[in-house]
PDB file of C-alpha atoms in Angstrom:
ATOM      1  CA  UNK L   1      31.577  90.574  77.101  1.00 58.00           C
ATOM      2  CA  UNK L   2      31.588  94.008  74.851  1.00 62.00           C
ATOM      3  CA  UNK L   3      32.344  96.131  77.712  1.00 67.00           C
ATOM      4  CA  UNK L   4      35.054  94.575  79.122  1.00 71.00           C
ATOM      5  CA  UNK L   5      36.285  93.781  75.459  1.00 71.00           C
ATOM      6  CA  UNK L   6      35.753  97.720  75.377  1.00 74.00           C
ATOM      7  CA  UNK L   7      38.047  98.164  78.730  1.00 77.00           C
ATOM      8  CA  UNK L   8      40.729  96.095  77.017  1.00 77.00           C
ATOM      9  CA  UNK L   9      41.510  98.233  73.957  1.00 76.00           C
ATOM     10  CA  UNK L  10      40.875 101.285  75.841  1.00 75.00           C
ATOM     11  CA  UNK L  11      43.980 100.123  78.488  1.00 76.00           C
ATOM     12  CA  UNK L  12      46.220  99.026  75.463  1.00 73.00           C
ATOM     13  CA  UNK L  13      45.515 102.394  73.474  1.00 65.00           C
ATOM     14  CA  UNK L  14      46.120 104.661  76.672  1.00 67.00           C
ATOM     15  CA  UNK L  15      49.590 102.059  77.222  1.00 66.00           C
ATOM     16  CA  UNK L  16      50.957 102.891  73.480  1.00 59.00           C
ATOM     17  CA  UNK L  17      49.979 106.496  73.611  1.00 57.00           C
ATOM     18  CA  UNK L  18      52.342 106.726  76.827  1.00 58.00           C
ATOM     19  CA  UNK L  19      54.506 104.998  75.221  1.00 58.00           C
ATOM     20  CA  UNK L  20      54.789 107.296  72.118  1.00 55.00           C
ATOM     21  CA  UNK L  21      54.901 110.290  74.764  1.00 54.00           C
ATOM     22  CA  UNK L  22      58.251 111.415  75.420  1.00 58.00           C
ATOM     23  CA  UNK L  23      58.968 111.612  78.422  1.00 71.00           C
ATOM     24  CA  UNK L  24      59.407 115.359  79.847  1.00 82.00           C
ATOM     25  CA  UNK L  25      62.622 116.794  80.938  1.00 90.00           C
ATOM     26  CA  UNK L  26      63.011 119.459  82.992  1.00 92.00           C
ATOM     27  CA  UNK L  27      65.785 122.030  81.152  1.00 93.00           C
ATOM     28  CA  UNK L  28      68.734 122.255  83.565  1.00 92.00           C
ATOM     29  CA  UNK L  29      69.206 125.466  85.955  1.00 94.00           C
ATOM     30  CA  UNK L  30      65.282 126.602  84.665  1.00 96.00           C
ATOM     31  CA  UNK L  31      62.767 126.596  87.780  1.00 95.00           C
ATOM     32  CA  UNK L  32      59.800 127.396  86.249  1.00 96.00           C
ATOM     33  CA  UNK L  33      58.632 127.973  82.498  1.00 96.00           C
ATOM     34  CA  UNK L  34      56.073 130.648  80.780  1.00 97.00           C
ATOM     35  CA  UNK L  35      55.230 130.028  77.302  1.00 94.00           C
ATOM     36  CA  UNK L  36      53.542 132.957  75.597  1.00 93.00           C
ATOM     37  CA  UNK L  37      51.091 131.404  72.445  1.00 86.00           C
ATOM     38  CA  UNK L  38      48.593 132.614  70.300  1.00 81.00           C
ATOM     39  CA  UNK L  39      46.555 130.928  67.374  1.00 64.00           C
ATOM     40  CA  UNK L  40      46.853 133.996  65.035  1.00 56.00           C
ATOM     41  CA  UNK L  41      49.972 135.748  63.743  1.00 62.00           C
ATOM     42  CA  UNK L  42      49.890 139.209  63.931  1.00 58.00           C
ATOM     43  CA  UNK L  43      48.686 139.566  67.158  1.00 68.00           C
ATOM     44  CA  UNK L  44      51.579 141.549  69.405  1.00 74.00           C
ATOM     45  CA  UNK L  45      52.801 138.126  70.972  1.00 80.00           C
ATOM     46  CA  UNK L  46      56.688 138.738  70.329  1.00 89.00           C
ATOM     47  CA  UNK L  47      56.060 142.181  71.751  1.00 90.00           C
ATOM     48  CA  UNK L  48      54.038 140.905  74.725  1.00 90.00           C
ATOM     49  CA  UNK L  49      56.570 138.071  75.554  1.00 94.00           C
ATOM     50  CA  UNK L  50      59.147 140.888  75.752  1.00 94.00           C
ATOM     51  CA  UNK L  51      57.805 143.019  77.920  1.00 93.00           C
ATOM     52  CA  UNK L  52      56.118 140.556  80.232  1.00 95.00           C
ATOM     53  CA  UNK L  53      59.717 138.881  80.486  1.00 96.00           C
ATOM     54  CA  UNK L  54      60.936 142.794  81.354  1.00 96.00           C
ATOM     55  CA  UNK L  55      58.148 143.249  83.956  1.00 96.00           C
ATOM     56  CA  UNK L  56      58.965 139.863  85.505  1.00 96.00           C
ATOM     57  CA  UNK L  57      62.286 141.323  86.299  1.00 96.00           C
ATOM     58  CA  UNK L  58      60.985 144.423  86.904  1.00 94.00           C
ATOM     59  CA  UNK L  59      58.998 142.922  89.552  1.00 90.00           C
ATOM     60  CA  UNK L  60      61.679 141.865  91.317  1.00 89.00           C
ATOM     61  CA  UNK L  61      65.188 142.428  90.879  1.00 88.00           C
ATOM     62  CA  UNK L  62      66.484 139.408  92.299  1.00 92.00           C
ATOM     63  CA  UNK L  63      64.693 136.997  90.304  1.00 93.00           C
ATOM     64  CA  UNK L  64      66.629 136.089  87.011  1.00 96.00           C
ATOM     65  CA  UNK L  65      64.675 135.840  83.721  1.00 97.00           C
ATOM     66  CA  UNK L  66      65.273 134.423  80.091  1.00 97.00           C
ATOM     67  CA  UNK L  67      63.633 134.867  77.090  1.00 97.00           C
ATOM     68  CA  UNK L  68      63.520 132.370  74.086  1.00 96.00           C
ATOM     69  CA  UNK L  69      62.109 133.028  70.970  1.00 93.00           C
ATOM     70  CA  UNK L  70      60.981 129.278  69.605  1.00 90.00           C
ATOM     71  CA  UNK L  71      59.639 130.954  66.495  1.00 85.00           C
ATOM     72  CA  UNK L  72      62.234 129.313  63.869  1.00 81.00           C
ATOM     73  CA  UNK L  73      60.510 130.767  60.619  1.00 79.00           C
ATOM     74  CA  UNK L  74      60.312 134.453  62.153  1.00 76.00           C
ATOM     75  CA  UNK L  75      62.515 134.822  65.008  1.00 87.00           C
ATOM     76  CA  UNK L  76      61.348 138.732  66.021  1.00 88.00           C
ATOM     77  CA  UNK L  77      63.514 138.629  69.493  1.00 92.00           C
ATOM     78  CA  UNK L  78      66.915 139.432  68.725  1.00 92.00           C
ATOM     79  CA  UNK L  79      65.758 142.959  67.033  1.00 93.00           C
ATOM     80  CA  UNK L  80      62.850 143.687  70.120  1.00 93.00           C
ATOM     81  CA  UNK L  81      65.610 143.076  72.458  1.00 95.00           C
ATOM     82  CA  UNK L  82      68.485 145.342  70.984  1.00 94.00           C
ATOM     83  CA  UNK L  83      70.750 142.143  70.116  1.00 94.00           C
ATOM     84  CA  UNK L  84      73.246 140.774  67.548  1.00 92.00           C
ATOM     85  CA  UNK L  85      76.075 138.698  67.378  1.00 90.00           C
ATOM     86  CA  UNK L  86      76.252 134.599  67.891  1.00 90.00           C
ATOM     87  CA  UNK L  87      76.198 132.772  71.021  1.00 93.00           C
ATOM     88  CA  UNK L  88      79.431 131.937  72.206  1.00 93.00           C
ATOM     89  CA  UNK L  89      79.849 128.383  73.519  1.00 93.00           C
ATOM     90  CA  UNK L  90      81.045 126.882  76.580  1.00 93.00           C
ATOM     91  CA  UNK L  91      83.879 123.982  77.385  1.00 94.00           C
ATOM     92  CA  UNK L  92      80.296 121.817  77.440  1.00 93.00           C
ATOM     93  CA  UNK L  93      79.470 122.465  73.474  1.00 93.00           C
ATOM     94  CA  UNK L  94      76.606 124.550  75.351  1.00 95.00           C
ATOM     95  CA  UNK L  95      74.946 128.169  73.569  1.00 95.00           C
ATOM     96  CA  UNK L  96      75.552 130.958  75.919  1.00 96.00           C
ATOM     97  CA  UNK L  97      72.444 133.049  75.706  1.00 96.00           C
ATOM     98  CA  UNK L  98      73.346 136.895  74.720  1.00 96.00           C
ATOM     99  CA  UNK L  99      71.703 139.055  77.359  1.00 96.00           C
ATOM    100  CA  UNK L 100      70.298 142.851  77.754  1.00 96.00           C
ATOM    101  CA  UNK L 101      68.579 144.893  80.170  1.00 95.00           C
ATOM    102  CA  UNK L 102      69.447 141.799  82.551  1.00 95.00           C
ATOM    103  CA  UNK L 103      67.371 139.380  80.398  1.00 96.00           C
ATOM    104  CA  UNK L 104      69.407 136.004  78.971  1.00 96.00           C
ATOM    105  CA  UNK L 105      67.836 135.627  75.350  1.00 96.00           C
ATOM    106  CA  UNK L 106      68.292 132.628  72.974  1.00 95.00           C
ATOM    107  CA  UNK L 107      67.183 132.673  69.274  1.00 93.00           C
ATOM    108  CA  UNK L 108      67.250 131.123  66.044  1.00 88.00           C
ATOM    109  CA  UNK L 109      67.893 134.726  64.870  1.00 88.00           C
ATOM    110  CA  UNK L 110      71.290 134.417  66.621  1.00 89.00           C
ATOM    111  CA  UNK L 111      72.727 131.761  64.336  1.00 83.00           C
ATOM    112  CA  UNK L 112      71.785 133.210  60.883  1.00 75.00           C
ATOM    113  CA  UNK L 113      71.865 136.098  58.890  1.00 69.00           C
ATOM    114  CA  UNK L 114      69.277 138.375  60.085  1.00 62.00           C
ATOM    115  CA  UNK L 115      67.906 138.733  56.081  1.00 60.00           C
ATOM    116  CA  UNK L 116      68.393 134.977  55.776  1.00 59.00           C
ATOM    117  CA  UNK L 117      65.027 133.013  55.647  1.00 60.00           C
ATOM    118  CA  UNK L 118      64.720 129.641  57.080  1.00 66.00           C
ATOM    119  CA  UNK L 119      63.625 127.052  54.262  1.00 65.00           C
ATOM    120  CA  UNK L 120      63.150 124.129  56.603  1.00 69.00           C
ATOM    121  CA  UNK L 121      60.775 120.862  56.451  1.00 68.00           C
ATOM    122  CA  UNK L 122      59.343 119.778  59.789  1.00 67.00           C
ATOM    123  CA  UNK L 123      62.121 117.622  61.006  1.00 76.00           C
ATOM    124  CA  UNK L 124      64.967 120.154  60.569  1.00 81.00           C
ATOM    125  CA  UNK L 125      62.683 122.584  62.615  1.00 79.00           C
ATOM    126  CA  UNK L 126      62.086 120.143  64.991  1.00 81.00           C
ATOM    127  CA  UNK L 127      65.990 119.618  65.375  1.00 85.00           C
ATOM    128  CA  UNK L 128      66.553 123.618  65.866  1.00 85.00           C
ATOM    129  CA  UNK L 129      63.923 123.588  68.696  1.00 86.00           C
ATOM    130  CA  UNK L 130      65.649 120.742  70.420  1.00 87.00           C
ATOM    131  CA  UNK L 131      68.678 122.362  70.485  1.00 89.00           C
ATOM    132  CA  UNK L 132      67.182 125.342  71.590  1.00 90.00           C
ATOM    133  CA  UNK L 133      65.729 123.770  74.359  1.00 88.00           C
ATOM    134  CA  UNK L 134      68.761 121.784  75.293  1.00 91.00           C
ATOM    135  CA  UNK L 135      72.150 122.980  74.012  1.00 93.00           C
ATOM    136  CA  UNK L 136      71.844 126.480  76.281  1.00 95.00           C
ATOM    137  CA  UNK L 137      73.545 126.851  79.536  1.00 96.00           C
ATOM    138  CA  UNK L 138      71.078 129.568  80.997  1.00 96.00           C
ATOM    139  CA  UNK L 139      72.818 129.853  84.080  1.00 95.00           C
ATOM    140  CA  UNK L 140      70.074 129.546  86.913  1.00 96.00           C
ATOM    141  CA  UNK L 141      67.022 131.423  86.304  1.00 96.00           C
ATOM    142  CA  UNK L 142      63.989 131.741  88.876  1.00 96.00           C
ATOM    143  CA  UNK L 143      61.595 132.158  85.173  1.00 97.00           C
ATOM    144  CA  UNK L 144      62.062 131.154  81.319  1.00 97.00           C
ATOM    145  CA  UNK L 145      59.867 132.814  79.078  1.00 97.00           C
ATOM    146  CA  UNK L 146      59.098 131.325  75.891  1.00 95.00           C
ATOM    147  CA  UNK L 147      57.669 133.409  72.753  1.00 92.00           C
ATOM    148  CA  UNK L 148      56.226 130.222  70.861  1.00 89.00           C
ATOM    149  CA  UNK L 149      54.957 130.601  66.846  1.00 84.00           C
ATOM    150  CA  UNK L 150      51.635 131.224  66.150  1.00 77.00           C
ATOM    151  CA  UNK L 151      49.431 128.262  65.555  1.00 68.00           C
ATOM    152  CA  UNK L 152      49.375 124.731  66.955  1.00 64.00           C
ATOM    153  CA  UNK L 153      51.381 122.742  65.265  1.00 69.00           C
ATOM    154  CA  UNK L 154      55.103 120.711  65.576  1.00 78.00           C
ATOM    155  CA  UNK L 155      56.884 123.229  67.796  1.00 83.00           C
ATOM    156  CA  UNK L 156      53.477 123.693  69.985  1.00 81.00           C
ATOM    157  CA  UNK L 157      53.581 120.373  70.849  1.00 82.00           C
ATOM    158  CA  UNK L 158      56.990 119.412  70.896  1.00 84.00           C
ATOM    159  CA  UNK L 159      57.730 122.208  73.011  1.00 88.00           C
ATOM    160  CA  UNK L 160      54.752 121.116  75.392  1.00 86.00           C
ATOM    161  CA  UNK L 161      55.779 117.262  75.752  1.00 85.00           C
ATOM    162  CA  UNK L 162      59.255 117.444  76.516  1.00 88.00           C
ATOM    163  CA  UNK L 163      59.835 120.202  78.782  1.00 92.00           C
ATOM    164  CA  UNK L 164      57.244 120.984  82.058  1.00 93.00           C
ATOM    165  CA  UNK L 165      55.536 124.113  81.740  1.00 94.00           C
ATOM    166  CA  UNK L 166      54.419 125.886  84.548  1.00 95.00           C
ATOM    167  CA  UNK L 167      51.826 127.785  82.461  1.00 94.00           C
ATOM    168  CA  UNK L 168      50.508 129.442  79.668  1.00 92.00           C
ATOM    169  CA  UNK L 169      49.509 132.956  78.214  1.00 92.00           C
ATOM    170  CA  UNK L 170      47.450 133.833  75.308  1.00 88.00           C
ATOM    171  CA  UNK L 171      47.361 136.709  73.539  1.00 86.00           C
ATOM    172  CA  UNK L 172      44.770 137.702  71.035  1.00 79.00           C
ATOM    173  CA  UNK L 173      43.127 140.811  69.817  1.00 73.00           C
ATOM    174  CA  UNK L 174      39.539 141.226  70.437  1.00 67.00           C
ATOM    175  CA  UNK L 175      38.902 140.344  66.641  1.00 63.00           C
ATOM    176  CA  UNK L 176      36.691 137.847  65.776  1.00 53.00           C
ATOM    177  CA  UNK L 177      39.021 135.562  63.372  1.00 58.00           C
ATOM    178  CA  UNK L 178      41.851 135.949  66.094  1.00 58.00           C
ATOM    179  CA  UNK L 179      39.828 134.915  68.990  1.00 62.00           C
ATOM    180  CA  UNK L 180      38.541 131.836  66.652  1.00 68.00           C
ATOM    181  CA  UNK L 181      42.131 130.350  66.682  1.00 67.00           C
ATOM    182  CA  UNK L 182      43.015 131.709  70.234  1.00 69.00           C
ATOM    183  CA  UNK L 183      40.300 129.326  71.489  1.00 76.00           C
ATOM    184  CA  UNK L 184      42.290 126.381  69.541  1.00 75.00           C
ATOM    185  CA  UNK L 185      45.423 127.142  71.136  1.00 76.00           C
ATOM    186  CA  UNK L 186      43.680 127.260  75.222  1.00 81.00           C
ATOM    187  CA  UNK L 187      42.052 123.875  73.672  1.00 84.00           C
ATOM    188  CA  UNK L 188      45.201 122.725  72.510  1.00 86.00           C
ATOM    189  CA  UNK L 189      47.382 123.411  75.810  1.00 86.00           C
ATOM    190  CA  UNK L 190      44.657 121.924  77.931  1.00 86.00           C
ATOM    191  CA  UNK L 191      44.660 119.001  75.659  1.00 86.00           C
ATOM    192  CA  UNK L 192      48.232 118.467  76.689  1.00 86.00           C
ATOM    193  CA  UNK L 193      48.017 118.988  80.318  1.00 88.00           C
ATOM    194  CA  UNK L 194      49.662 122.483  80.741  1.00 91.00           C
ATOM    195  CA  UNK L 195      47.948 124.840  82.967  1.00 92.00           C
ATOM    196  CA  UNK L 196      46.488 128.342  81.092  1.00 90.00           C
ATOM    197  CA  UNK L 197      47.193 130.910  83.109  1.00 93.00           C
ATOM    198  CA  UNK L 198      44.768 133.683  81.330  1.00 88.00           C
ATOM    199  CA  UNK L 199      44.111 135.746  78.331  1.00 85.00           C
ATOM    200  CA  UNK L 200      45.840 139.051  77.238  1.00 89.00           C
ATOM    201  CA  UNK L 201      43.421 141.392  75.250  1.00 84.00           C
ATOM    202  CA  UNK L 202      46.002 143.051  72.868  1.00 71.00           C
ATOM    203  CA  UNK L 203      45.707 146.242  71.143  1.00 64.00           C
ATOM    204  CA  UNK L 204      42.234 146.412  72.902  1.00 56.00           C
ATOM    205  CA  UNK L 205      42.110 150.479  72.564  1.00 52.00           C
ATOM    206  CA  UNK L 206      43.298 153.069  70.525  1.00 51.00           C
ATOM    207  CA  UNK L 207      43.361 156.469  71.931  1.00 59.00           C
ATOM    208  CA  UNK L 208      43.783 159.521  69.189  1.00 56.00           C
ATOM    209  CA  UNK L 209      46.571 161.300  70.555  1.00 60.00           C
ATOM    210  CA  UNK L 210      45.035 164.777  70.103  1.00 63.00           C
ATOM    211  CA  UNK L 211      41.634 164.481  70.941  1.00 64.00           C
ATOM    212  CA  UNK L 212      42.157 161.455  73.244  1.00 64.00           C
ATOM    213  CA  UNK L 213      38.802 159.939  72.057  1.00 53.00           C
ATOM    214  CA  UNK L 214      38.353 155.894  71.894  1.00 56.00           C
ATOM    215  CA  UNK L 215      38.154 153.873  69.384  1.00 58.00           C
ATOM    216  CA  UNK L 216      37.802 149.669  69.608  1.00 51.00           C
ATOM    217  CA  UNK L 217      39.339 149.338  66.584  1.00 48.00           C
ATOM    218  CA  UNK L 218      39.272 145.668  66.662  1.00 52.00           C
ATOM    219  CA  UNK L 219      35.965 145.432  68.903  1.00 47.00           C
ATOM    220  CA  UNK L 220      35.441 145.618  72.732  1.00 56.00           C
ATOM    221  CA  UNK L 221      35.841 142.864  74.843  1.00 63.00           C
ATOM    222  CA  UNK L 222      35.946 139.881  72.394  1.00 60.00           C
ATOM    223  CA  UNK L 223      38.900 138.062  74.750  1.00 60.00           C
ATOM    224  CA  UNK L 224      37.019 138.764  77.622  1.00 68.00           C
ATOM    225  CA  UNK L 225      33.763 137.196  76.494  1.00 70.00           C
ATOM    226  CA  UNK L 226      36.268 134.302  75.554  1.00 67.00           C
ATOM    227  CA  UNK L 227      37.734 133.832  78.719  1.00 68.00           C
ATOM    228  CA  UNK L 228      34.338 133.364  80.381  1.00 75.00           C
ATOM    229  CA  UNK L 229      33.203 130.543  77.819  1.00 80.00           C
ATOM    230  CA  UNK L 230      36.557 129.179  78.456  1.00 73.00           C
ATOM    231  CA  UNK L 231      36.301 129.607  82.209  1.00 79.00           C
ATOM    232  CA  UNK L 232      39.795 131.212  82.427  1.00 80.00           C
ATOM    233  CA  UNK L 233      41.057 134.346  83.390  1.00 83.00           C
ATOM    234  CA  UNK L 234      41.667 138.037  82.128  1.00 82.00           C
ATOM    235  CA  UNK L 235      45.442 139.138  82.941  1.00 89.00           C
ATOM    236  CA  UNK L 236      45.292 142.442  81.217  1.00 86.00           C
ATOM    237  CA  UNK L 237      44.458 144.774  78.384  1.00 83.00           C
ATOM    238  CA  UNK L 238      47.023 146.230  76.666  1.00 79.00           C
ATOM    239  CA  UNK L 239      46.184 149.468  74.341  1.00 74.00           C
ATOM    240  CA  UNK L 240      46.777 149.899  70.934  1.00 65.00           C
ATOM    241  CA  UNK L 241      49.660 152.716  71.706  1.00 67.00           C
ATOM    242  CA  UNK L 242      51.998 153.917  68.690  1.00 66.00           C
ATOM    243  CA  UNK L 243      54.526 153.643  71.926  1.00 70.00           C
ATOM    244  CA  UNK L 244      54.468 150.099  72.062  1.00 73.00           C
ATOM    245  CA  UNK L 245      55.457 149.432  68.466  1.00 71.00           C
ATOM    246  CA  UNK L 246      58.103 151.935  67.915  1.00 71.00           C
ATOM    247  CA  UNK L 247      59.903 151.149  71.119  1.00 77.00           C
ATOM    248  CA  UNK L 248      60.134 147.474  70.358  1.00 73.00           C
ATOM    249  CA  UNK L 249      61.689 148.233  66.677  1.00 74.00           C
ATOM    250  CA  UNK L 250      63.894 150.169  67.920  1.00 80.00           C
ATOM    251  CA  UNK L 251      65.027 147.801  70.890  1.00 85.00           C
ATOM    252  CA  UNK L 252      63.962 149.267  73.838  1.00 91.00           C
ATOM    253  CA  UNK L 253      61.001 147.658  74.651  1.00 90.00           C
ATOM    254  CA  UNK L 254      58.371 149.867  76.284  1.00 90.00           C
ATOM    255  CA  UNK L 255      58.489 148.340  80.141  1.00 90.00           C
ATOM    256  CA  UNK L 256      62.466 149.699  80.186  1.00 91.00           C
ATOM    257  CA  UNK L 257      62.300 152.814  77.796  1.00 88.00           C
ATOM    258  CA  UNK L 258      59.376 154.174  79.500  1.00 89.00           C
ATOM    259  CA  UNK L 259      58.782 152.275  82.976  1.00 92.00           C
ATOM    260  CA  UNK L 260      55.863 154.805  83.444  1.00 92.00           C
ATOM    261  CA  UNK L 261      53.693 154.859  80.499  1.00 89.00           C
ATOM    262  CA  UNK L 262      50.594 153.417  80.776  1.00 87.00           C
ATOM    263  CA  UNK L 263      51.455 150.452  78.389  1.00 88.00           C
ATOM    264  CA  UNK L 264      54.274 149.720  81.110  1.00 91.00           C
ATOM    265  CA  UNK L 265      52.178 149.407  83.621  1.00 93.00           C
ATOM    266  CA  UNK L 266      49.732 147.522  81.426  1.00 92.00           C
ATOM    267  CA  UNK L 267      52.672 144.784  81.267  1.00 92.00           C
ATOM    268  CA  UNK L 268      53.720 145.161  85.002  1.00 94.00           C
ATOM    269  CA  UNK L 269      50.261 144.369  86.409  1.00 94.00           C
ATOM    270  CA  UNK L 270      50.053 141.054  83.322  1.00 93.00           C
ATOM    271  CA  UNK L 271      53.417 140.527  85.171  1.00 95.00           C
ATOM    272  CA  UNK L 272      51.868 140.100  88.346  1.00 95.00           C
ATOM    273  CA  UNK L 273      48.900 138.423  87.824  1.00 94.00           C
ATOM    274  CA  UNK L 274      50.907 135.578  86.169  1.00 95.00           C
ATOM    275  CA  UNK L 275      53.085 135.281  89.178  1.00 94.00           C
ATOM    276  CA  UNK L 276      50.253 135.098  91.765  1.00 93.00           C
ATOM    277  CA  UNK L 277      48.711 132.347  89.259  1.00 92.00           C
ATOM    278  CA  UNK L 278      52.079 130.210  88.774  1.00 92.00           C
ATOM    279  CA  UNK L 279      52.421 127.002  91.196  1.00 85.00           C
ATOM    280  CA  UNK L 280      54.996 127.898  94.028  1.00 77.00           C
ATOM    281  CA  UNK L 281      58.576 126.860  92.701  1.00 65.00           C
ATOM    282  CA  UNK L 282      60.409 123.697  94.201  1.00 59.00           C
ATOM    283  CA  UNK L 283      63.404 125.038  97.355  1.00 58.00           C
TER     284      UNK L 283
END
């Protein structure tokens, strides 16, 4: 009959997709893994996955945190973070990661001229990420924090497949055409079976620093209107604060250089709410 004719290509097709799946690999001394996405460039993720990785620690000082920038094209970590110089490598072959402000940071940025632009094809890319991913002896950390490209492409899913991921974060203005291609990258994450932890509503306010009147530059409450069509979560709103910018070029992100700013604490609180959201870590 049809329908069990039906049943029988369904079965092989869902056999040969597992098949083509690799199979995921947990990366050695990592308990659990963030990955901080969002569809749009542009958006304050680099700066977010900074200072959420800072407020981790923050959090608690005896939890050890690492920070990888999988962004091969426009690795933004190294300068955020205050760091230069290439890894130095173990009696293994293995990357050590460079570290600051007690965070363990691995990036493409590390192993080229800072001015030097990656002109890659896909595979090559591919290659760098899984060397990234498995050529770094992080030590043992209690949380890995991952500052992925923009978009939903290769890395996205290569990144997603082979490693487990304890969850994600998205981070989009309240813009229209961000939030468009936020929505593909919740879709995309759910598509591949990793938990979304929330939303973060970047650059959701500017306040003049004179008059302190309010502006939505970007509109009000886009991301939140998202997250309830989505049926996920709101971690935080984080303003649009000359602060935040300046002390991330100069590398001294915001959550160390000025633990009690309001943007800090805007990061400290996203901090939180991804911890009480993350599954409880194996003994």
């Amino acid at each position: 009959s049809s329908s069990s004719g039906d049943a029988a290509l369904r079965d092989r097709q869902a056999r040969i997709l597992s098949r083509g799946l690799p199979k995921q690999k947990p990366i050695e001394g990592v308990k659990q893994v963030v990955v901080v996405a969002s569809g749009k460039g542009g958006v304050g993720k680099s700066t977010t996955a900074v200072n959420i990785a800072l407020a981790l620690a923050a959090n608690d000082s005896t939890k050890e945190v690492g920070l990888l920038d999988a962004d091969i094209y426009g690795p933004s970590i190294p300068k955020m973070m205050n760091l230069k110089g290439n890894p130095e490598l173990t009696p293994k072959n293995l990357m050590r990661p460079l570290k600051n402000y007690g965070i363990a940071c691995m990036s493409m940025g590390f192993l080229i001229e800072e001015t030097a632009p990656v002109v890659w094809r896909g595979l090559m890319v591919m290659s760098a990420v899984e060397k990234l991913l498995r050529q770094v002896d992080w030590g043992q950390l209690d949380y890995l924090v991952i500052d992925m490209p923009p978009g939903t492409g290769d890395v996205q899913l290569s990144v997603s497949q082979n490693i487990p991921i304890s969850g994600a974060v998205i981070v989009s203005t309240p813009q229209d055409v961000a939030l468009l291609d936020a929505r593909k990258g919740a879709e995309m994450f759910r598509k591949v079976h990793v938990p979304v932890l929330g939303l973060v509503q970047n650059m959701s306010v500017f306040q003049c620093p004179k008059c302190k009147h309010e502006t939505h530059i970007f509109g009000a409450d886009g991301v939140r209107d998202l997250a309830k069509t989505l049926g996920l979560d709101i971690l935080g709103d984080v303003p649009l604060h000359v602060n935040i910018r300046e002390t991330c070029d100069s590398g001294q992100p915001v959550v160390i250089s000025q633990p009690q700013s309001d943007a800090a604490k805007a990061y400290l609180k996203i901090a939180m709410e991804i911890l009480r959201r993350l599954p409880v870590p194996p003994a």
